[in-house]
Coordinates of C-alpha atoms in Angstrom, one line a residue:
X139 CA 7.1 16.2 10.3
X140 CA 5.5 17.3 7.1
X141 CA 1.7 17.2 6.8
X142 CA -0.7 15.7 4.3
X143 CA -1.2 12.3 2.6
X144 CA -1.6 11.1 -0.9
X145 CA -5.4 10.6 -0.3
X146 CA -5.7 14.5 -0.2
X147 CA -6.1 14.1 -4.0
X148 CA -9.8 13.4 -4.5
X149 CA -10.4 10.1 -6.2
X150 CA -7.3 8.4 -4.7
X151 CA -7.7 5.5 -2.2
X152 CA -4.9 3.8 -0.3
X153 CA -4.9 0.4 1.4
X154 CA -2.2 -1.6 3.2
X155 CA -1.6 -5.2 4.2
X156 CA 1.5 -6.7 5.8
X157 CA 3.0 -9.6 7.7
X158 CA 5.0 -9.0 10.8
X159 CA 6.4 -12.5 10.6
X160 CA 7.5 -12.1 7.0
X161 CA 8.5 -8.4 7.6
X162 CA 7.0 -7.6 4.3
X163 CA 3.8 -6.1 2.9
X164 CA 1.7 -4.4 0.2
X165 CA 0.5 -0.9 -0.4
X166 CA -2.1 -0.2 -3.1
X167 CA -3.0 3.2 -4.6
X168 CA -6.3 3.0 -6.4
X169 CA -8.0 5.4 -8.8
X170 CA -11.4 3.8 -9.5
X171 CA -12.2 6.3 -12.2
X172 CA -8.8 5.8 -13.8
X173 CA -6.0 8.3 -13.8
X174 CA -3.5 9.4 -16.5
X175 CA -0.3 7.6 -15.6
X176 CA 3.4 8.2 -15.9
X177 CA 6.5 6.4 -14.7
X178 CA 10.3 6.9 -14.5
X179 CA 12.7 4.1 -13.6
X180 CA 16.1 5.5 -12.6
X181 CA 17.7 2.8 -10.6
X182 CA 19.6 -0.1 -12.3
X183 CA 18.1 -3.0 -10.4
X184 CA 14.3 -2.5 -10.7
X185 CA 11.4 -5.0 -10.3
X186 CA 8.4 -3.7 -12.1
X187 CA 5.1 -4.7 -13.9
X188 CA 3.3 -3.0 -16.8
X189 CA 5.6 0.1 -17.1
X190 CA 5.5 0.0 -20.9
X191 CA 1.8 1.0 -20.8
X192 CA 2.8 4.4 -19.5
X193 CA 4.6 5.4 -22.7
X194 CA 2.8 8.1 -24.7
X195 CA 2.7 6.0 -27.8
X196 CA 0.8 3.1 -26.1
X197 CA -3.0 3.1 -26.4
X198 CA -4.0 2.6 -22.8
X199 CA -4.8 6.0 -21.3
X200 CA -5.9 5.3 -17.7
X201 CA -4.4 3.5 -14.8
X202 CA -6.6 2.0 -12.1
X203 CA -4.0 1.0 -9.5
X204 CA -0.4 1.1 -8.5
X205 CA 0.9 -1.7 -6.3
X206 CA 4.0 -1.1 -4.1
X207 CA 5.2 -4.4 -2.6
X208 CA 8.0 -6.1 -0.7
X209 CA 9.2 -9.5 -1.5
X210 CA 11.5 -8.6 -4.4
X211 CA 10.3 -10.1 -7.7
X212 CA 8.1 -12.5 -5.8
X213 CA 6.1 -9.5 -4.7
X214 CA 4.9 -8.8 -8.2
X215 CA 2.3 -11.5 -7.6
X216 CA 0.4 -9.1 -5.3
X217 CA -0.9 -7.3 -8.4
X218 CA -2.9 -10.3 -9.3
X219 CA -5.0 -9.9 -6.2
X220 CA -5.5 -6.3 -7.0
X221 CA -6.6 -7.3 -10.5
X222 CA -9.2 -9.7 -9.1
X223 CA -10.6 -7.2 -6.6
X224 CA -11.0 -4.5 -9.2
X225 CA -12.6 -6.8 -11.8
X226 CA -15.2 -7.9 -9.2
X227 CA -15.9 -4.2 -8.7
X228 CA -16.3 -3.6 -12.4
X229 CA -13.3 -1.3 -12.5
X230 CA -11.0 -1.3 -15.5
X231 CA -10.7 -1.0 -19.3
X232 CA -14.0 -2.1 -20.9
X233 CA -13.3 -4.8 -23.5
X234 CA -16.9 -5.7 -24.1
X235 CA -17.5 -8.8 -22.1
X236 CA -15.5 -7.7 -19.0
X237 CA -13.4 -4.9 -17.6
X238 CA -9.7 -5.4 -17.4
X239 CA -8.1 -3.4 -14.5
X240 CA -4.9 -1.6 -15.5
X241 CA -2.5 -2.3 -12.6
X242 CA 1.2 -1.5 -12.5
X243 CA 3.6 -2.4 -9.8
X244 CA 7.1 -2.0 -8.4
X245 CA 8.8 -4.0 -5.6
X246 CA 11.5 -3.6 -3.0
X247 CA 13.8 -6.2 -1.6
X248 CA 13.0 -7.1 2.0
X249 CA 13.5 -10.9 2.1
X250 CA 16.4 -10.6 4.6
X251 CA 14.6 -9.2 7.6
X252 CA 11.8 -11.7 8.3
X253 CA 10.7 -15.1 7.2
X254 CA 11.7 -15.0 3.5
X255 CA 9.2 -17.7 2.6
X256 CA 6.4 -15.2 3.4
X257 CA 6.0 -12.8 0.5
X258 CA 3.3 -10.4 -0.8
X259 CA 1.0 -12.6 -2.9
X260 CA -2.4 -12.5 -4.6
X261 CA -4.2 -12.8 -1.2
X262 CA -2.2 -10.0 0.4
X263 CA -2.8 -7.8 -2.6
X264 CA -6.6 -8.5 -2.5
X265 CA -6.7 -7.7 1.3
X266 CA -4.9 -4.4 0.8
X267 CA -7.6 -3.4 -1.6
X268 CA -10.3 -4.4 0.9
X269 CA -8.5 -2.1 3.4
X270 CA -8.3 0.8 0.9
X271 CA -10.1 4.1 1.9
X272 CA -10.0 7.7 0.8
X273 CA -8.9 8.9 4.3
X274 CA -6.0 6.5 4.9
X275 CA -3.1 8.3 6.6
X276 CA -0.8 5.7 8.1
X277 CA 3.0 5.9 7.7
X278 CA 6.1 4.1 8.8
X279 CA 6.1 0.3 9.4
X280 CA 3.0 -0.5 7.4
X281 CA 2.3 -2.1 4.0
X282 CA 5.2 -1.9 1.7
X283 CA 7.2 -0.1 4.4
X284 CA 7.1 -3.0 6.8
X285 CA 10.5 -4.4 5.7
X286 CA 12.1 -1.2 4.4
X287 CA 15.6 -0.2 5.5
X288 CA 18.3 2.3 4.5
X289 CA 22.1 2.7 4.7
X290 CA 23.2 -0.8 3.7
X291 CA 26.6 -0.4 2.1
X292 CA 28.3 -2.2 5.1
X293 CA 25.6 -4.8 5.2
X294 CA 22.3 -5.2 7.1
X295 CA 24.1 -5.2 10.5
X296 CA 24.8 -1.5 9.9
X297 CA 21.5 -0.5 8.4
X298 CA 18.6 1.5 9.9
X299 CA 14.9 0.9 9.8
X300 CA 12.8 2.9 7.3
X301 CA 9.2 2.7 6.1
X302 CA 6.7 4.3 3.9
X303 CA 5.9 8.0 4.1
X304 CA 3.6 10.5 2.5
X305 CA 3.2 14.3 2.1
X306 CA 0.9 16.7 0.4
X307 CA 0.8 20.3 -0.8
X308 CA -2.0 22.6 -1.9
X309 CA -1.7 25.8 -3.9
X310 CA -5.1 27.3 -4.7
X311 CA -7.1 24.4 -6.1
X312 CA -4.0 22.4 -7.1
X313 CA -3.2 19.4 -4.9
X314 CA -0.1 17.3 -5.3
X315 CA 1.0 14.5 -3.0
X316 CA 3.5 11.7 -2.8
X317 CA 3.6 8.2 -1.2
X318 CA 7.1 6.8 -1.0
X319 CA 8.6 3.5 0.3
X320 CA 12.2 4.2 1.2
X321 CA 14.5 1.2 0.9
X322 CA 17.7 2.8 -0.3
X323 CA 21.4 1.9 -0.3
X324 CA 22.1 5.5 0.5
X325 CA 21.7 7.8 3.5
X326 CA 18.7 10.0 4.1
X327 CA 19.0 13.8 4.6
X328 CA 16.7 16.6 5.8
X329 CA 18.5 19.5 4.3
X330 CA 22.2 19.0 5.1
X331 CA 21.5 16.9 8.2
X332 CA 21.8 13.1 7.9
X333 CA 18.8 11.6 9.7
X334 CA 19.2 7.9 8.8
X335 CA 21.6 5.7 7.0
X336 CA 24.7 3.6 7.8
X337 CA 24.9 3.2 11.5
X338 CA 27.8 2.2 13.8
X339 CA 26.0 0.2 16.5
X340 CA 29.1 0.0 18.6
X341 CA 29.8 3.7 18.7
X342 CA 26.1 4.8 18.3
X343 CA 26.7 7.2 15.5
X344 CA 25.7 7.7 11.9
X345 CA 28.3 7.1 9.2
X346 CA 28.5 8.4 5.7
X347 CA 27.9 6.1 2.7
X348 CA 29.7 8.3 0.2
X349 CA 32.8 8.4 2.4
X350 CA 32.7 4.6 2.7
X351 CA 32.4 4.3 -1.1
X352 CA 35.4 6.5 -1.5
X353 CA 37.4 4.1 0.5
X354 CA 36.4 1.4 -2.0
X355 CA 34.3 -0.8 0.4
X356 CA 30.9 -2.3 -0.2
X357 CA 29.4 -5.4 1.3
X358 CA 28.5 -7.7 -1.6
X359 CA 25.5 -9.1 0.2
X360 CA 23.6 -5.9 -0.4
X361 CA 24.4 -5.2 -4.1
X362 CA 20.8 -6.0 -5.3
X363 CA 18.8 -5.4 -2.2
X364 CA 17.8 -1.8 -2.4
X365 CA 15.1 0.3 -4.1
X366 CA 13.0 3.3 -3.3
X367 CA 9.6 3.3 -5.0
X368 CA 6.5 5.5 -4.8
X369 CA 3.6 7.3 -6.4
X370 CA 3.1 11.1 -7.0
X371 CA -0.5 12.0 -7.5
X372 CA -2.2 15.3 -8.5
X373 CA -5.6 16.7 -9.5
X374 CA -4.0 18.6 -12.3
X375 CA -4.9 17.9 -16.0
X376 CA -2.0 16.0 -17.5
X377 CA -1.6 14.0 -20.7
X378 CA 0.6 10.9 -20.7
X379 CA 3.6 12.8 -21.8
X380 CA 3.3 15.3 -19.0
X381 CA 2.5 12.6 -16.5
X382 CA 5.8 10.9 -17.4
X383 CA 7.5 14.3 -17.0
X384 CA 6.0 14.5 -13.5
X385 CA 7.4 11.1 -12.6
X386 CA 10.8 12.2 -14.1
X387 CA 11.0 15.5 -12.3
X388 CA 9.8 14.0 -9.0
X389 CA 13.1 12.1 -8.9
X390 CA 14.6 15.4 -8.0
X391 CA 13.0 14.8 -4.6
X392 CA 14.9 11.6 -4.3
X393 CA 18.2 13.4 -5.1
X394 CA 17.5 16.0 -2.4
X395 CA 16.8 13.5 0.3
X396 CA 18.9 10.4 -0.6
X397 CA 22.7 10.3 -1.1
X398 CA 23.9 8.4 -3.0
X399 CA 20.8 7.9 -5.1
X400 CA 19.9 5.9 -8.3
X401 CA 22.9 3.6 -7.8
X402 CA 23.7 0.4 -9.7
X403 CA 22.3 -1.4 -6.6
X404 CA 19.0 0.5 -6.4
X405 CA 15.9 0.0 -8.6
X406 CA 14.5 3.5 -7.9
X407 CA 11.1 4.0 -9.6
X408 CA 8.4 6.7 -9.4
X409 CA 4.8 6.4 -10.8
X410 CA 2.7 9.5 -11.5
X411 CA -1.1 9.7 -11.4
X412 CA -3.2 12.6 -12.6
X413 CA -6.9 12.7 -11.9
X414 CA -7.4 15.6 -14.4
X415 CA -9.7 17.9 -12.4
X416 CA -8.1 21.3 -12.8
X417 CA -5.9 23.3 -15.1
X418 CA -2.5 24.1 -13.6
X419 CA 0.9 25.6 -14.5
X420 CA 3.1 22.6 -15.5
X421 CA 6.3 24.1 -14.0
X422 CA 4.5 24.5 -10.7
X423 CA 3.2 20.9 -10.8
X424 CA 6.7 19.5 -11.6
X425 CA 8.3 21.6 -8.9
X426 CA 5.9 20.7 -6.2
X427 CA 6.1 17.0 -7.3
X428 CA 9.8 17.0 -6.4
X429 CA 9.1 18.7 -3.1
X430 CA 6.3 16.4 -1.9
X431 CA 8.5 13.5 -2.8
X432 CA 11.3 14.8 -0.7
X433 CA 9.0 15.4 2.2
X434 CA 7.5 12.0 1.9
X435 CA 10.9 10.4 2.1
X436 CA 11.7 12.4 5.3
X437 CA 8.3 11.3 6.8
X438 CA 9.1 7.7 6.1
X439 CA 12.1 8.0 8.3
X440 CA 10.4 10.0 11.0
X441 CA 7.6 7.5 11.3
X442 CA 9.6 4.3 11.2
X443 CA 9.9 2.2 14.3
X444 CA 12.9 0.0 15.3
X445 CA 12.4 -3.8 14.7
X446 CA 14.5 -6.9 14.2
X447 CA 17.6 -5.2 15.7
X448 CA 17.5 -2.2 13.3
X449 CA 17.3 1.2 15.0
X450 CA 15.0 3.9 13.7
X451 CA 15.5 7.7 13.7
X452 CA 13.4 8.1 16.9
X453 CA 16.0 5.8 18.7
X454 CA 19.0 7.9 17.8
X455 CA 17.8 11.5 18.2
X456 CA 19.2 13.4 21.2

């Protein structure tokens, strides 16, 4: 298991809130002082909010929070609770008579595992903010990871439980970390070893999604029910263009750990946050961003616990 958590970056707070009945939840990543933001959406079925603000030609420079939520498009409502919480704290873009919190969001599909009428909403987003601390370190079945699953090409009866994972690296004064909610169509790998994915519950063995695809089979019930989303944060000084580049190159971590990745049935999205504390070599920042993303994905699998009939990695290891 890889060490570290995204809160290793000074100025970053994380809070979680979830419903076990709904099998869904919210994870909020907060930068009270504001951080330079970037985003890269690679999947073809995303659910997002405020991603246009991250473009270098847009005037907003700082992001106050990223919301990772379940509930599919319904879960975007959780960002309203984060907005309310931050406004009450006086955090956001000063427009004269109030401060407008800059809050972006991405969601996963998890409506199938629990009570689909229970979704991340304004109240759940607000409570996640109340729970936010600078020393949060929980992983697995928590927050956005509560309803996450992987390996769904044969349907949910052959999927495995996933969750949310984090990892961090430090080189000198440079800190770079990732927090990723893993909800992919594809299988998860640590190096060349498959550690989670399509599972044959009769034979008790992992199957291979790419091999199943080559045979021309996919269960149509899962064609829009996948997405891996997350945040990469660093204390490096980055402008908006380079923050977007960090989000872009961090997708290499997805490609190292998930296969297949960025499919037509995934909405894979990565946000980047830079707190602008130190000068750092950009190539190093981008390289480490991909590595902590990969490690966070692995940690999401290693920390997940079985639930609702879905096995987790810890249930299948010898």
